[in-house]
mmCIF file of C-alpha atoms in Angstrom:
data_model
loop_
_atom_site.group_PDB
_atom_site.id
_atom_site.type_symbol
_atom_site.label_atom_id
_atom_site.label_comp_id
_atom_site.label_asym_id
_atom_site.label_seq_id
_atom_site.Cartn_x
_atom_site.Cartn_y
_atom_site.Cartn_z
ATOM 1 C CA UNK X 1009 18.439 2.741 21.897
ATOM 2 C CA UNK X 1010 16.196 0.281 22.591
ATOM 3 C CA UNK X 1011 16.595 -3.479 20.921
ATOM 4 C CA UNK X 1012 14.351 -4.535 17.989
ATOM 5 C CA UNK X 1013 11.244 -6.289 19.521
ATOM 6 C CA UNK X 1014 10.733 -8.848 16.856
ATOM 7 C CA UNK X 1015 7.773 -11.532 16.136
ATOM 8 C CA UNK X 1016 8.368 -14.844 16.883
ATOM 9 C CA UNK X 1017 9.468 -16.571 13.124
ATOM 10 C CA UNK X 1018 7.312 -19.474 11.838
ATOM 11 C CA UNK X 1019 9.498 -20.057 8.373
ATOM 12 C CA UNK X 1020 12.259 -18.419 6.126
ATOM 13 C CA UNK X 1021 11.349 -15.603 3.402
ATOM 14 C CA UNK X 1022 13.463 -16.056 0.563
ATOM 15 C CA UNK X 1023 15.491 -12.765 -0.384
ATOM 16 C CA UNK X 1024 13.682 -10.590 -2.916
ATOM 17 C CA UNK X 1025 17.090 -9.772 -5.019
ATOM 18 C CA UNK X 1026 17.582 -6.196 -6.945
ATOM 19 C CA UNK X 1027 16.872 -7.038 -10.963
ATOM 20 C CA UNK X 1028 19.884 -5.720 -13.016
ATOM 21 C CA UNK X 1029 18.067 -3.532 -15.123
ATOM 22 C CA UNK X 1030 16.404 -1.401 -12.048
ATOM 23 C CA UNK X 1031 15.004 1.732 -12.160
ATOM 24 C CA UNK X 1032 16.572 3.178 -9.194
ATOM 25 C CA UNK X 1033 19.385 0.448 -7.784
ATOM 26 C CA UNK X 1034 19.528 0.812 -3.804
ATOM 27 C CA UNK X 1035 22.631 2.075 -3.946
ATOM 28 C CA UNK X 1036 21.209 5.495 -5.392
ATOM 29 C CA UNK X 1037 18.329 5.187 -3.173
ATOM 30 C CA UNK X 1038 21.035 5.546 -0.315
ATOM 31 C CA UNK X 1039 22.649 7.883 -1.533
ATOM 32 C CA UNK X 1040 19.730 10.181 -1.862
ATOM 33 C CA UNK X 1041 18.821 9.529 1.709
ATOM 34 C CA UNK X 1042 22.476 10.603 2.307
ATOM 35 C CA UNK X 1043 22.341 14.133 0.464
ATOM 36 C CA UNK X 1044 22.582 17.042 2.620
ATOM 37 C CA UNK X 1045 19.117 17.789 3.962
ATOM 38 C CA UNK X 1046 18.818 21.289 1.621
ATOM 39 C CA UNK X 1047 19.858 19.516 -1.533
ATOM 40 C CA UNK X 1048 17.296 16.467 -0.959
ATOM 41 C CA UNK X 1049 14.474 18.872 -0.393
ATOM 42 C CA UNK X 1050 15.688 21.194 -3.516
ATOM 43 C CA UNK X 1051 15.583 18.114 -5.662
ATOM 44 C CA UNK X 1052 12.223 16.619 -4.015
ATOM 45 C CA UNK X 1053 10.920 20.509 -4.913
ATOM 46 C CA UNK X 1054 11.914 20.429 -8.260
ATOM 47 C CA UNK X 1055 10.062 16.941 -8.884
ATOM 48 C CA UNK X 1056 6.860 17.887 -7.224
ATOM 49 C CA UNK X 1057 6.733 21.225 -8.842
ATOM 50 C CA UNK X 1058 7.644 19.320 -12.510
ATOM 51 C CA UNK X 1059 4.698 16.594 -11.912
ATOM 52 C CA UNK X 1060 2.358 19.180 -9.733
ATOM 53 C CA UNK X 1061 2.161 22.130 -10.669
ATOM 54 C CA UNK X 1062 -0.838 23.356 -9.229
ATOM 55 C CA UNK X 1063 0.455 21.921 -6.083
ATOM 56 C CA UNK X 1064 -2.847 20.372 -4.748
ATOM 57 C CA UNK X 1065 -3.324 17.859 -1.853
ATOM 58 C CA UNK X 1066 -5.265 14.827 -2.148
ATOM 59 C CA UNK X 1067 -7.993 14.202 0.699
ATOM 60 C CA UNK X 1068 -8.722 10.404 1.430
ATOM 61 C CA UNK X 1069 -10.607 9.071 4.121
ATOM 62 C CA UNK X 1070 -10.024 5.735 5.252
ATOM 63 C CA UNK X 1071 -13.554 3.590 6.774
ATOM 64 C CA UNK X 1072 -12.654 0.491 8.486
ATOM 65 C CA UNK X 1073 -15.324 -1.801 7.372
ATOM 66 C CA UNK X 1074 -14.004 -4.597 8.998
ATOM 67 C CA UNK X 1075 -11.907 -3.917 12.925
ATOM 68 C CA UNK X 1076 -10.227 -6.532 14.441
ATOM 69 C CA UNK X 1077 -9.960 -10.382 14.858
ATOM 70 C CA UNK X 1078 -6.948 -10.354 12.327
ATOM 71 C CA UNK X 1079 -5.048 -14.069 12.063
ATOM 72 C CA UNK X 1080 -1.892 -12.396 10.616
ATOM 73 C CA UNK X 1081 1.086 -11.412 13.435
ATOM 74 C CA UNK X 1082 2.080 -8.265 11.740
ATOM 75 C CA UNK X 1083 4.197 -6.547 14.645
ATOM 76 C CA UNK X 1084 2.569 -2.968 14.198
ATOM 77 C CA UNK X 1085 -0.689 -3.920 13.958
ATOM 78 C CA UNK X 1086 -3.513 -3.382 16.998
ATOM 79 C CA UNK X 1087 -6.148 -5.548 14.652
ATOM 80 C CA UNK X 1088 -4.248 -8.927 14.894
ATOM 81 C CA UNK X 1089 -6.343 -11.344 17.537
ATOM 82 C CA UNK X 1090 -2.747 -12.380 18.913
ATOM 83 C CA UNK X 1091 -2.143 -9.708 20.532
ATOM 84 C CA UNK X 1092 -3.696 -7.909 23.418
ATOM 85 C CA UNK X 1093 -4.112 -4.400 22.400
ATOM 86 C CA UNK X 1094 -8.049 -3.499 23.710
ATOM 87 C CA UNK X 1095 -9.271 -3.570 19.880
ATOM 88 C CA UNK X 1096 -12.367 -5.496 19.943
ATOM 89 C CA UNK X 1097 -13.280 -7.664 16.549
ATOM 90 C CA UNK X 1098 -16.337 -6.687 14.684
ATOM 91 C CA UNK X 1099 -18.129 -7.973 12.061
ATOM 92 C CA UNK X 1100 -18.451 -5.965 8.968
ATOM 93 C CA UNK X 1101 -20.271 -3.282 8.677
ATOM 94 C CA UNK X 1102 -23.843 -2.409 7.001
ATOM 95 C CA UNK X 1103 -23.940 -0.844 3.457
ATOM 96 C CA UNK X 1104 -26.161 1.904 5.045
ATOM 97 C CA UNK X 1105 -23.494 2.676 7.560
ATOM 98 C CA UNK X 1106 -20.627 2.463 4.880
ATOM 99 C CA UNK X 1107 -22.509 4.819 3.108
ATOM 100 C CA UNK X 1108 -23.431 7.360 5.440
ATOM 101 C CA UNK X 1109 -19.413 7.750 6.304
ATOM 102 C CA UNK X 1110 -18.401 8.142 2.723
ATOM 103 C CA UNK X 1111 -21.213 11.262 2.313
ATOM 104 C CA UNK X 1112 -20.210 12.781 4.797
ATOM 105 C CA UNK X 1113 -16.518 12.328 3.951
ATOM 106 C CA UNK X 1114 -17.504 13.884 0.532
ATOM 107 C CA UNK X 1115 -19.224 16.423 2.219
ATOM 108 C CA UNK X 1116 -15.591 17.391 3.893
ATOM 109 C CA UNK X 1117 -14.195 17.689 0.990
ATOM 110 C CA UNK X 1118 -12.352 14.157 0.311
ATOM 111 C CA UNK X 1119 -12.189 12.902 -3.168
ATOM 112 C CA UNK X 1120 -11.334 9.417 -2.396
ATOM 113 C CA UNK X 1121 -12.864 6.586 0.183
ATOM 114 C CA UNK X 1122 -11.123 3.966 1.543
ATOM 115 C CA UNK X 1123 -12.301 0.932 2.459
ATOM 116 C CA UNK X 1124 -10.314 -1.161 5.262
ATOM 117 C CA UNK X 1125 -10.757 -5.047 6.592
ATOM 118 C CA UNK X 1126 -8.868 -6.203 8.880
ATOM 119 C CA UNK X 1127 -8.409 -9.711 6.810
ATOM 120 C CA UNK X 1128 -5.450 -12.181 5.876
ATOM 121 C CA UNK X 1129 -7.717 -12.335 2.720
ATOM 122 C CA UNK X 1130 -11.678 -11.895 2.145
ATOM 123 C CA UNK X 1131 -13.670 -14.941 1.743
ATOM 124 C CA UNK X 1132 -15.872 -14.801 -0.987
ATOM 125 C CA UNK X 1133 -19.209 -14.841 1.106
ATOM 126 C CA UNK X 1134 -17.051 -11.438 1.879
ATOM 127 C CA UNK X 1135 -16.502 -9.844 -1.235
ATOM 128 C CA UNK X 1136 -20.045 -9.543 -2.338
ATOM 129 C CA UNK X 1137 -20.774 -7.217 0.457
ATOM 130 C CA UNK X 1138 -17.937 -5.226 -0.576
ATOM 131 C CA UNK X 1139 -18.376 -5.244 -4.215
ATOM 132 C CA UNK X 1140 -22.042 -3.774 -2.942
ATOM 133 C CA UNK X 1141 -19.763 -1.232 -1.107
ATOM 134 C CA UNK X 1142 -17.746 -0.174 -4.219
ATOM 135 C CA UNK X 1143 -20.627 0.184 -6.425
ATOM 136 C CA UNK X 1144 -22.515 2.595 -3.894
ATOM 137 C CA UNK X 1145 -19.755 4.467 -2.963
ATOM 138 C CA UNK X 1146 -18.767 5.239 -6.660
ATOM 139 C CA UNK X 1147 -22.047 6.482 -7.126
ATOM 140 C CA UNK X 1148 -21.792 9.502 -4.917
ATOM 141 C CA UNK X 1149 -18.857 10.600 -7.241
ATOM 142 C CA UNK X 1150 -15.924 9.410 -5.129
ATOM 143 C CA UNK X 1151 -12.743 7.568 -6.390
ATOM 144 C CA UNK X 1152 -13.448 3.821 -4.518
ATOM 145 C CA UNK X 1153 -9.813 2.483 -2.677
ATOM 146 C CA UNK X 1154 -10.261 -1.211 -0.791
ATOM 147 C CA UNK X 1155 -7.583 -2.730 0.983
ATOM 148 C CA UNK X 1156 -8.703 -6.219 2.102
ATOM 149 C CA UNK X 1157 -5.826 -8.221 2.481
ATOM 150 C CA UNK X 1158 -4.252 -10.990 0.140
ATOM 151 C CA UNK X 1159 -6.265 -11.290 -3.180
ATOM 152 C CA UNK X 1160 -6.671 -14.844 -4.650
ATOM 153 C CA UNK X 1161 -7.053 -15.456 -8.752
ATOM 154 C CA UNK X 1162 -10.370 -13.685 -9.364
ATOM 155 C CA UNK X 1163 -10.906 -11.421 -6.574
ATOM 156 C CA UNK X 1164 -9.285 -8.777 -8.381
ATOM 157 C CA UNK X 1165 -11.453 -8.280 -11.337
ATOM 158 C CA UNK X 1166 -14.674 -8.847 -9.299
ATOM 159 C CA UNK X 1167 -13.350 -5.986 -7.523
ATOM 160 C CA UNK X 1168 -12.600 -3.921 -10.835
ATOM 161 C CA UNK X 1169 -16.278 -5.112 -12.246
ATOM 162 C CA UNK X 1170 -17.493 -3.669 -9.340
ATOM 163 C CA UNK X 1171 -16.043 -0.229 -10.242
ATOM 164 C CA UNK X 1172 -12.937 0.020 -7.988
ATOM 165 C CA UNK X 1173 -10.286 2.615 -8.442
ATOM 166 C CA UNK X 1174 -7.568 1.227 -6.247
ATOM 167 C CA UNK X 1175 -6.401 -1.724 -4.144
ATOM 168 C CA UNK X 1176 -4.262 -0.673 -1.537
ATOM 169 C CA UNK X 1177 -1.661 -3.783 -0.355
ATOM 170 C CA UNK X 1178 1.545 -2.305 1.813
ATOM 171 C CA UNK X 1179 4.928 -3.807 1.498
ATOM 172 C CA UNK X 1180 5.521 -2.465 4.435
ATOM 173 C CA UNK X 1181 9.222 -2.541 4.677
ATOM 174 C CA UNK X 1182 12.291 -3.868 2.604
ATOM 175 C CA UNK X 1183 12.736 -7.676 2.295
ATOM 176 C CA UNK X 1184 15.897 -8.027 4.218
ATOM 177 C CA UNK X 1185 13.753 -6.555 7.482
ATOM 178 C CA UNK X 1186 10.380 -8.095 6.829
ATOM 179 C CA UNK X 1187 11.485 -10.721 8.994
ATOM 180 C CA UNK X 1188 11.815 -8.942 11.658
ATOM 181 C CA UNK X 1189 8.277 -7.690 11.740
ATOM 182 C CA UNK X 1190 6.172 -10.363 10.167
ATOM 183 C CA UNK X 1191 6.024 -13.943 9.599
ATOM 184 C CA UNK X 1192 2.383 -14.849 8.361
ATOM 185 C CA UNK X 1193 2.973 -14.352 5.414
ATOM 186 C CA UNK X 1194 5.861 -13.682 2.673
ATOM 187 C CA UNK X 1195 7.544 -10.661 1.038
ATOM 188 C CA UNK X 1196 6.268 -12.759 -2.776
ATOM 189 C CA UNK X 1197 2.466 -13.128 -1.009
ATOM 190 C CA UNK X 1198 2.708 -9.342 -1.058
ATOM 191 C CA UNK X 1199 4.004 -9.188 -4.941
ATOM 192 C CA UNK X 1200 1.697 -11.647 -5.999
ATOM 193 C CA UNK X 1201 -1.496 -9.486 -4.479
ATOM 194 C CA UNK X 1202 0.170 -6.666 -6.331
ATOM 195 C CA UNK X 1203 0.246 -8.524 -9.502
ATOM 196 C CA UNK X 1204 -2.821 -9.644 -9.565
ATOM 197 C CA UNK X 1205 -4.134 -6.021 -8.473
ATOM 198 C CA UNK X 1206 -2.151 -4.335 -12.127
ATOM 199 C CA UNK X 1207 -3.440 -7.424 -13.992
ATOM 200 C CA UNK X 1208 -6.744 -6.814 -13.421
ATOM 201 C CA UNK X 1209 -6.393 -2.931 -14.557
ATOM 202 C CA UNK X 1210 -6.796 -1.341 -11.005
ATOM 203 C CA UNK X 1211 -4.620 1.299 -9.795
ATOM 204 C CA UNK X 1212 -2.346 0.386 -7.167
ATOM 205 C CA UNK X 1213 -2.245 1.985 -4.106
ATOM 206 C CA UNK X 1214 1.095 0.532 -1.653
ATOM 207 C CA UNK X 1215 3.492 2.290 0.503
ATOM 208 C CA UNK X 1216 4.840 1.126 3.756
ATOM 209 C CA UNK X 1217 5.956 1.886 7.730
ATOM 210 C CA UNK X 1218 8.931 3.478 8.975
ATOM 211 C CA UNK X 1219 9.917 3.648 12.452
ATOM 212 C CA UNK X 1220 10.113 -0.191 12.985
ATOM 213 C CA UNK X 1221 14.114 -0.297 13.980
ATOM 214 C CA UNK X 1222 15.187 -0.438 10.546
ATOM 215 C CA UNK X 1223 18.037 1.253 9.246
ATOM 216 C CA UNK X 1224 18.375 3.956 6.704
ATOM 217 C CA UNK X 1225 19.751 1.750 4.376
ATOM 218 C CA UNK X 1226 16.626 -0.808 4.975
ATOM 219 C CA UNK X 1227 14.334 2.754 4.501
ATOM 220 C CA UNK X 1228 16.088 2.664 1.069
ATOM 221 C CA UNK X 1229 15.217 -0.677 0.429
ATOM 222 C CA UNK X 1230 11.412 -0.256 0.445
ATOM 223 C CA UNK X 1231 11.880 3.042 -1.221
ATOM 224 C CA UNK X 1232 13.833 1.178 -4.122
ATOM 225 C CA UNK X 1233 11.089 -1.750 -3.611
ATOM 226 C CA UNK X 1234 7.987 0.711 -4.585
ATOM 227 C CA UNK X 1235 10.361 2.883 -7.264
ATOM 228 C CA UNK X 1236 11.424 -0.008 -9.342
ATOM 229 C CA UNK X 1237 7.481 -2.123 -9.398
ATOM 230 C CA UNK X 1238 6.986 -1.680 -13.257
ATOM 231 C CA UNK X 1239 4.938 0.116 -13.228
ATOM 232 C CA UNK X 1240 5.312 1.982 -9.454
ATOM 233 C CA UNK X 1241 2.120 2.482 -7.829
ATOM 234 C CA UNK X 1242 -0.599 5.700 -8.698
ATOM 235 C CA UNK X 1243 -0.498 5.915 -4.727
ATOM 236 C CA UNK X 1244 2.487 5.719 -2.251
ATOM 237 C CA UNK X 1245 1.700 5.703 1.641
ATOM 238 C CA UNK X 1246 4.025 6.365 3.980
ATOM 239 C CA UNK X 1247 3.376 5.588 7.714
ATOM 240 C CA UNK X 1248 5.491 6.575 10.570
ATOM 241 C CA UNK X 1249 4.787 3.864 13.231
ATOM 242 C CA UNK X 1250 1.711 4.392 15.487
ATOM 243 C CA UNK X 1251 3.575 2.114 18.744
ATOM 244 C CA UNK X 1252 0.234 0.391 20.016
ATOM 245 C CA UNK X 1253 0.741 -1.344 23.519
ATOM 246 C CA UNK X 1254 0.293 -4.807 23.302
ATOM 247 C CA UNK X 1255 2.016 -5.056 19.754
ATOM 248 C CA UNK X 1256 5.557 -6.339 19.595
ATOM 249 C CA UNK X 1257 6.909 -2.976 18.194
ATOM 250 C CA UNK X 1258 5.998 -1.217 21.170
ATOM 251 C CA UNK X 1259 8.345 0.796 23.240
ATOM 252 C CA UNK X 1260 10.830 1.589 20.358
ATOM 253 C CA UNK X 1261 12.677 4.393 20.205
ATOM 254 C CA UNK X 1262 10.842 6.794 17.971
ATOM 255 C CA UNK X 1263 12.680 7.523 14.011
ATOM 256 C CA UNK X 1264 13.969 11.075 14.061
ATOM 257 C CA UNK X 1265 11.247 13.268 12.629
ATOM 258 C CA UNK X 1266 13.718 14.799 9.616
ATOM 259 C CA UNK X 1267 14.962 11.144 8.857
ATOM 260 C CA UNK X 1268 10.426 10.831 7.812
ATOM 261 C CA UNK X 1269 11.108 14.070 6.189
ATOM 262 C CA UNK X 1270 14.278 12.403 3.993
ATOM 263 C CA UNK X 1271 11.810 9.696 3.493
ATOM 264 C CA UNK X 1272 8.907 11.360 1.818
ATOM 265 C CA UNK X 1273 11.540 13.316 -0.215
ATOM 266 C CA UNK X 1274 13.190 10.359 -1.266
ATOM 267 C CA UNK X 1275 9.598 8.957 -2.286
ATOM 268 C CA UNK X 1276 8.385 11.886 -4.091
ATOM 269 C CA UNK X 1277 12.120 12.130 -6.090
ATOM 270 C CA UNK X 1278 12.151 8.326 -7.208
ATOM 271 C CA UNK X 1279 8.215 8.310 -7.783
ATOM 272 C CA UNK X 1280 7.704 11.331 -9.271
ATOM 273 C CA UNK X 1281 3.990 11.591 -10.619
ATOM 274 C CA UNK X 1282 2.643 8.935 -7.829
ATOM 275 C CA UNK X 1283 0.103 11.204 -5.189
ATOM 276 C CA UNK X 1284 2.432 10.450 -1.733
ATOM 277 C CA UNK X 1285 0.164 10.502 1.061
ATOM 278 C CA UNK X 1286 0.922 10.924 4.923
ATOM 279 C CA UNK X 1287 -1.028 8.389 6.396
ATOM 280 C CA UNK X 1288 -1.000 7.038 10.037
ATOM 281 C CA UNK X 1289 1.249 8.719 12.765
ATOM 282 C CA UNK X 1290 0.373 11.946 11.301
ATOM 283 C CA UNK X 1291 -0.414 13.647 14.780
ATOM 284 C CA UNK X 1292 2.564 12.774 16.211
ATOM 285 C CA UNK X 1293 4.407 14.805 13.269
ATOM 286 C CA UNK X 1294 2.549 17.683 14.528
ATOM 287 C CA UNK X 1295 2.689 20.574 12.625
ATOM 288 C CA UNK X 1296 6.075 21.700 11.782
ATOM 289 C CA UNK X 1297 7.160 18.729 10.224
ATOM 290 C CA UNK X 1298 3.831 17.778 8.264
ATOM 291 C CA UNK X 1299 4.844 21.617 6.629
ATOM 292 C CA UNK X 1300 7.950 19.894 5.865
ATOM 293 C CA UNK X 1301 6.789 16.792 4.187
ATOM 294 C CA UNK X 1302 4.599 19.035 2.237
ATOM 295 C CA UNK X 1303 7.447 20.732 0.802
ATOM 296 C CA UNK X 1304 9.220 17.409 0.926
ATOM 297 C CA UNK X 1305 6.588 16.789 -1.804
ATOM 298 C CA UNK X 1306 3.317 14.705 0.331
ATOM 299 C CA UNK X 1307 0.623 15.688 -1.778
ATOM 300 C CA UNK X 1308 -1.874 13.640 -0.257
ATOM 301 C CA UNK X 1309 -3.138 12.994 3.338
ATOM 302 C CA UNK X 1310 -5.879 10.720 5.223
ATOM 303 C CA UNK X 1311 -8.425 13.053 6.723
ATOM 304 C CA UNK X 1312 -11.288 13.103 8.939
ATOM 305 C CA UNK X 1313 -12.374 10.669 11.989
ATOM 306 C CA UNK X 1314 -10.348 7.446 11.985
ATOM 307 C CA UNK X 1315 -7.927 5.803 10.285
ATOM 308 C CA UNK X 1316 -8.327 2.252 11.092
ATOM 309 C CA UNK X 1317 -8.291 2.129 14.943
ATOM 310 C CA UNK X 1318 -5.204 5.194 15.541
ATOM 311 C CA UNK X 1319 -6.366 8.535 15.870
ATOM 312 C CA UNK X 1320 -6.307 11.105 12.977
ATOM 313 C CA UNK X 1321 -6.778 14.849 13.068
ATOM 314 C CA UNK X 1322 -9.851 15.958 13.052
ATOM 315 C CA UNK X 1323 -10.761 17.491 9.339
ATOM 316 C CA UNK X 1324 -10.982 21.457 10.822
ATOM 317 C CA UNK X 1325 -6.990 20.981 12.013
ATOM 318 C CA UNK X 1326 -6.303 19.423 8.486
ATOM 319 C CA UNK X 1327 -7.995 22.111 6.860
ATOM 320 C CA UNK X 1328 -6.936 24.482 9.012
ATOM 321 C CA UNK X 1329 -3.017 23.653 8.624
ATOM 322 C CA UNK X 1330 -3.587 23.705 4.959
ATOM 323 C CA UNK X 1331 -4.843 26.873 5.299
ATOM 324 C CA UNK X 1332 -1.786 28.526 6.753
ATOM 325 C CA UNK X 1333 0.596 26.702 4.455
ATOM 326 C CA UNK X 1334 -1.557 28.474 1.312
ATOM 327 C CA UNK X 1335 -2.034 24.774 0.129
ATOM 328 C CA UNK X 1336 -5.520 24.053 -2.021
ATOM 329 C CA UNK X 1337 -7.102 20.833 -1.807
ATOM 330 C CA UNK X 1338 -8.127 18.614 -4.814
ATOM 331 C CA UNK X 1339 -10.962 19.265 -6.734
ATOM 332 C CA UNK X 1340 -14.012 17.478 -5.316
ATOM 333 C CA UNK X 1341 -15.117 16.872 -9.030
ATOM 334 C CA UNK X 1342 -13.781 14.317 -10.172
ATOM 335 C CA UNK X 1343 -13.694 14.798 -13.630
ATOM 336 C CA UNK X 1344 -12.264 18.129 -13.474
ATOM 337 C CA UNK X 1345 -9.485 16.761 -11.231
ATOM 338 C CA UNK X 1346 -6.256 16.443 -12.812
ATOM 339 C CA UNK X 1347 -5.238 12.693 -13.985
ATOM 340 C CA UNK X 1348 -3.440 10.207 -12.141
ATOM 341 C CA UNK X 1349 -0.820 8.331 -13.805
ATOM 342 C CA UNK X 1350 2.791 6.775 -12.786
ATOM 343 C CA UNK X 1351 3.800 7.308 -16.336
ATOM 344 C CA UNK X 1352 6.337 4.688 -16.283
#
């Protein structure tokens, strides 16, 4: 296997330690990841089918508002101005062309919209054109997601005045590999977003990437990271790494597509009523083993054009896959849609 490429360090991240009273203690995170592969998608089953009945999947389209011209150095990431990966930087886009995506993502069929800047954290000259954003967007009907970086004190509850649904802010991986992957800012800066996000009374909408050289056990870690957040978030993406040349996680060895299987199931078992969406590195899942996350219990995918600047099935192979797996979509009315809730 090939070695870990890792990002140059800048400074130390202190350890994010396990609190004493969690949920779901790494240890029986592992040891879910460690069940024989039957038995961890029996279990997964009997979750989804306890919290889902109906058994519908969640369409979200994801907009980049914002490509490119990133300061961070996260190692997966094509949008960071460090690195030479052929993305050009952009500035934002118009509210006309904002809009025109999210119709037409409504007219697909997605219930949600996503809204994606390629920021360390918006500036407040910024957020006015995105609270603009939010309030248009929510009045076509669709639930309104941002993800915009780092929040400061504030930013939040502008964000939920302007009639946001969900901030989405990854933690990417557990804290004893962030390192390895990212030194611009800390494992806390990440909590401290999130914080702010649940204070404000927005959903929460955070996952992370696997496929970065960590090991199962580190896979557990950002399981037990996203399980034991009091409460864990509405919304849990999981990425399998989209290897971008030009980024420093480039040329790894790709994760074994049933250890992404274990993954979701582990998700969906330890964060039972959270939507768990396959999000990027979906086409290089290809079919067979999107079928299996789906019965792994992913009840919620990114569909249409683009997500961010990797590729992502066209809607009429989404639709179409769903179609021969008898899986329904959710309802594109919102208010007959069933509630979201982590319940915890």
């Amino acid at each position: 296997m090939n070695a870990p490429h890792t990002v140059a360090l800048h400074r130390p991240t202190a350890a994010i330690k396990e609190r004493p009273d969690a949920t779901w203690p790494l240890a029986d995170v592992l040891s879910l990841f460690e069940l024989p592969f039957n038995e961890l998608m029996f279990r997964a089953q009997e979750a989804h089918r306890a919290h889902f009945p109906d058994g519908d999947v969640e369409l979200a389209t994801l907009l980049s508002i914002k490509t490119g011209g990133c300061e961070e150095d996260c190692g997966y990431c094509p949008q960071a101005a460090r690195y030479d990966t052929g993305v050009e930087a952009k500035k934002i886009l118009d509210i006309d062309t904002v809009l025109d995506a999210a119709r037409q993502a409504k007219a697909n069929g997605a219930t949600r919209f996503c809204m994606g800047a390629a920021w360390r954290s918006p500036k407040e000259r910024d957020m006015a054109k995105v609270e603009e954003m939010v309030r248009e967007v929510k009045a076509l009907g669709m639930e309104t997601c941002a993800t915009l970086g780092m929040l400061e004190e504030g930013q939040a509850e502008q964000l939920k005045n302007a009639g946001l649904d969900f901030y989405n802010h990854n933690i990417d991986t557990a804290p004893d590999f962030y390192n390895n992957v990212i030194s611009t800012r800390e494992y806390q800066d990440r909590l401290d977003t999130l914080g702010r996000v649940r204070n404000a009374g927005l959903k929460v909408c955070c996952g992370g990437i696997v496929g970065m050289g960590e090991t199962r056990e580190q896979r557990a870690g950002l399981i037990a990271q996203l399980a034991n957040l009091n409460p864990y978030p509405e919304s849990v993406p999981v990425n399998h790494l989209v290897q971008v040349e030009g980024t420093p996680l480039h040329g790894l060895d790709p994760l074994d597509p049933l250890e992404f299987v274990r993954t979701i199931a582990v998700a969906r078992i330890t964060m039972p009523k959270a939507r768990v969406r396959l999000s990027a590195g979906r086409r290089q899942l290809g079919e067979a083993v999107q079928a299996m996350c789906f019965m792994a219990g992913a009840n919620s995918i990114f569909y249409g054009d683009k997500l961010l600047t990797t590729g992502n099935p066209e809607a009429e192979d989404d639709r179409a896959l769903l179609a021969k797996l008898g899986l329904k979509t959710r309802s594109a009315t919102l208010e007959s849609a069933p509630k979201e809730s982590c319940g915890c």
